[in-house]
Amino acid sequence: MRPTRSRRSMAGLFTVFVVAALTVPIAGAQTKRPVPYDAYDGWRSIQDAKLSRDGTWLVYALAPEEGDGELVARNLKTGAEFRHARGKSPVVTADGAFVVFTIAPPHADVERAKKAKKKPEDQPKNGMGIMSLASGQVFTADRVKSFSVPEESSREVAYLLEPVKEKTDAKKDDEADESSKKKEKKKEPGTDLIVRNLSSGASSTIASVVEYVWSKDGARLAYGTSTKSGDGDGAFVRQSEGGAIRPLVKGRGHYKGFAFDEAGRQLAFVTDRDAYAQPASPFALYTWSTGEQAAAAVVTRATSGMPDGFAVSEHGDVSFSKDGNAVLFGTAPVPEPEPEDAPEPVKVDIWNYKDALLQPMQKVRADEERKRSYRATYLVKDRRFVQLATSDMPDLHVTEGAPVAIGESDLPYEPLISWDGSYSDIYVVDMKTGAKTRVLEKSYFGATLSPGAGYVLWYSDTDHAWFARKVGSDRAVNLTGALDVKFEDETWDTPNQPRPYGVAGWRDGDTAVLLYDRYDIWEVKPDGSGAHMLTQGVGRRQHLEFRYERLDRDERTIPTGRPLLLRTTDDRTKASGFYRLAAAANAAPEKLLMVDKMVGAPIKAKNADVLVFSEQRFDEFPDLWVSDGTFANARRVTDANPQQSQYSWGTAELVNYVNADGKPLRAILYKPEGFDPSKQYPLMVYIYEELTSGLHRYHAPAPGTSINITRYVSHGYVVLEPDIVYETGYPGESALKCVIPAVQSVVAKGFVDPKRIGIQGHSWGGYQITYLITHTDMFRAVEAGASVANMISAYGGIRWGTGMSRAFQYEKTQSRIGGPPWTSTLQFIENSPIFWVERVHTPYLTIHNDADTAVPWYQGIEFFNAMRRLGKEAYMFVYNGEEHGLRQRDNQKHWTVHMDEFFDHYLQGAPEPEWMTKGVPYLERGKRDVSPLFEKKSTTDSRQR
C-alpha cells in the first residue's frame, strides 16, 4: 500500500522519513477523467540522480513543472527515504555519509519578486543543505552562492555566501582618485567563504573570497580574495588538518583560475597583481608547491617564446597534466589601451564581401572573441613556457598524458560556413616544443587522437571510410574501405555529407579501434589489418543497434579482458535494453534485458555492482529502476507521478504505410484509453521528419509551443506521427508524398472521421504544413508555427541567434533544395507556399514571435498578409520578445489554451472562442488570464491517500 509520511520538525531542519513501497491502492472503482490543465504544474520530473559509491543510497530531485520540488535520498537496501523541501543538485560525499545540495527559494517568493520587478541582487537566493544519511537530519544555510565538496574526502565542505548589499559613501567616492575608481569598478568584491566540518558541524569563516577550489584529496583549499580597498587581496591555501592558512602571494589585483594537480601538492593560478605596479605587465601565471613558502610568477608577458603582443589570459582554463609535470593555461593579445578622450564610436556595421564572417556572426561571437585565449603550457621540471595554439591555429584538443595534441583551424574556410559547411585543417602539435604538422586539409568531420597518442583517426567525407595515420608518419591507412558495409548513415537524406555512425573507443595500447556501422561493432587494427565484427553480425541480422555503454566515466580505453555492456535498440519495434558481449573471441552478444520501452543510460555505483536506469513508455513515466550488472532482478524504486492513475491516458503503436513513391514507411499511432474501433475519432497529425524512434517516449502533460500529445489522446483524439523521407530539391513534395498516404492509411481503418482531421507542426514541421495546404484540402484545421513561406526571401535572411546566413540551410541541410536560387530557381518557387497561397481553403493558425532568431518573423507576416489579402481564414499569434519556441511559462500556457481551443472547435465541435470571432484589439492584447485554468481546484495532495 501507499506509504504514509511521518514528519519531524526541528530548528533549521525539515526532513521526511518514509518506508517506501510503490503500489498505489485504489479505493473502490474510480472513473478516470481527461488530463486537465490544472494537473500540469504539479507533474514532476526526476533530476540529477546520483548513487553513493557503495550503491546503498540513491539521491535525486523531484521537480514539478511549476512550484516547489524536493530532494529524495533513498536507501536501496532498506527502502527508507529522507526528503527535504526544495532540494536539488545533490552531491554525495565520497564515504556516502552525507548529501550536500542546493535549496531553491520558495517558488511563490520568486514569482512575487519578478512581478515586483526587483533587481537580480534583490531577488530570493538559493540556500544549501547538508543531509546526514545516518539520521536524515539536515543543516541549512541561507543565501549560498556556491558550494564545493572534495572529490575524495568527506571531511569538509566549503560554501560561498551571496554578497550583502552595502550602502556606498558618496562623499568618499567623490574624493577618491579617478584612475583608482575605474580600476575598482572592474573588481568584484569578495564575500564570506564558510568551511564546515561535516561530522562535527564546526565551521570557520574566511572573508572576501571570490574564487576557491579543493585539492582532490581535500587536504587543501586554495582561494583568492578581493577587497574594495585592495589591501586584503591575495592568494591563499588553507590546510584542512588544523585549519592553518598560508598566504601565497598578496597585493591588489584579481586572483583566479585556481587549479591543483592530481596529488594536491602543486597549485597554479593567474593574477594581474603586477599590473597595478607596472601597468604594461598584465596577468601572469603563478605556481606553488607544498615545499615552497610562497607562489612564484613562472609565466609573464616577458616570458621567452610568447608571441609578440601576447600575455597570460585571465579567461583561459588553468589545469595540470595528470602527472603534474605541465600546467595548461591560456594566452591572448594584450588589448590596446583606449585614449581617455576618444570619441564615442559611431554605431554602424560595415559589411564587406571580403569578410570571412558576416557582420551579424561577428557580433554574436564578439564576447567570445574578446575572451578568446590560446592554449599554452608551462613545463614544470624544465621551467619552460611553450605556446601551443596560435592565432592561425586557434583550437587545441589535448589528450591526457599524451606528448602530442590535435590542433585545428577553420580560418581558411570561414566564408564557406554561410552556404556549405564547416571545414578545418588538422595538425599534430608537439606538447614540448609547440611544433605543428598538418595532417589533414579541409576536413569536414575533424579528427581525434588515440588515447596512447599513437594515431590520428578521422572519417573521410570524400572516401566514405575511416582512416588512421601513425603519429610521425606521412602515410594514412584506409581502415574500412575494403569492408562490405557502410560506416556512415544509411538513411541520410540531406544534400550534405552523411555522418559516420561513430567510434566506441580504442583498445589498451592503441592496438585496435572499435567502430560502429548501422547495427554492429567492428574491431580494426590501426594498420588496417585484422578487421572483424565483434558482434558477429547479430545486429544487422536481427535489426539490433549495438552501442558500447561506458559505465566507468574515467575509463580511457576499452579493455580486452572483460565483457562489454552494449546498449541495444531494436530498429523494428523500438524495444531497448542491454546485451553483454563476452571477452572470449567469436562470442555472440547475450541478451540481458530487452523491453518494449525506452531504457535510459545506466548510472553505476563506483565501488559496487549497482546500476540505476530509467524505463519509459508513452503510458509510463520514466521512473528509476535499480539492478546489478545482470539486469536479472531489476526493480522500480521511484513513483514520481502516482496521480497519473486518475486520468485517462492512451497507447502508442507502430503502423506501416507506403508513401506515394512506393517506399514502405512507419508512423506512430496513439489511441485513447478505452479505444473502440467501431467509433469514429477526430485525428490530429503531428509532423517533423523521422519520429518513430520516439515510439516509447513519455509525454508529460505540459504547456508548450506544440501540441501536447498526451492531452490530445486523453481528450479523445487519435494522434498520428508519420515518418517523412526526402528527395533533394523537392522537400515540400516529399512531405506531401508521405503525410497524405499516412493519413489515408489510418482513415482506411475506419475509426477516424475523415471530416475531422487536423495537423500541427513547428519550424520545419510548420513549413511542411504550410506547403501541404496549398496542395490538399484534407485537413479541417492546421497550425503551422514559425513557418517559412517564401524560400527565396528566407534564403537571403539571417539566423540571428548565430548570425549565420540562412543559405547553408537551403543548399546543404534541412531545407534540402541543394543549390542557390539562381541555379535552382524553379525548386525555390515550387517549394514556397507563398506562390500557391490562393489554393488554400483550410483555416490557418500560426505562432511566429517577433524575436525569433531561427526563422525570420517576416516569413509569418508574408503568409498571413497573403491569406488576409485573399480573405482566407488565418490567425497569427506573436509573443513579444519570445524567440523561436516559447520560453516563458505564462506564454506557453496562454498559447496552449488558444491552440487547443482552435482545434477543439474545428475537430470536436467546441464553441468558437471570442478571439476567433471578434479578434483582439491591440489595446486589449494579453489581458485574457488563463492562469485559473491551471490552478488546482482542490488542495488535496494526490500523493497522500
Coordinates of C-alpha atoms in Angstrom, one line a residue, residues 455-457 465-470 475-483 487 506 510-513 515 522-532:
Y455 CA 47.4 7.5 -34.1
V456 CA 45.3 10.2 -35.6
L457 CA 41.8 8.9 -36.6
A465 CA 35.8 5.5 -44.9
W466 CA 37.7 5.6 -41.6
F467 CA 41.4 6.5 -41.8
A468 CA 44.3 6.3 -39.3
R469 CA 47.7 7.8 -39.5
K470 CA 50.6 6.9 -37.2
R475 CA 51.1 7.7 -44.6
A476 CA 47.3 7.4 -44.0
V477 CA 45.7 3.9 -43.8
N478 CA 42.2 3.3 -45.0
L479 CA 40.7 1.1 -42.3
T480 CA 37.2 0.3 -43.7
G481 CA 37.2 0.9 -47.4
A482 CA 37.6 -2.8 -48.2
L483 CA 34.8 -3.8 -45.8
F487 CA 30.1 3.2 -41.7
W506 CA 40.3 2.2 -28.5
D510 CA 46.2 1.7 -29.2
T511 CA 46.2 -1.9 -30.6
A512 CA 42.8 -1.5 -32.2
V513 CA 39.9 0.8 -32.6
L515 CA 33.9 1.4 -34.9
W522 CA 33.9 -3.7 -35.7
E523 CA 37.4 -4.1 -34.3
V524 CA 40.1 -2.9 -36.6
K525 CA 43.9 -2.6 -36.1
P526 CA 45.2 0.9 -36.9
D527 CA 47.4 -0.6 -39.7
G528 CA 44.2 -1.7 -41.4
S529 CA 44.6 -5.4 -40.7
G530 CA 42.6 -7.9 -38.7
A531 CA 39.2 -6.2 -39.2
H532 CA 36.5 -8.3 -37.6

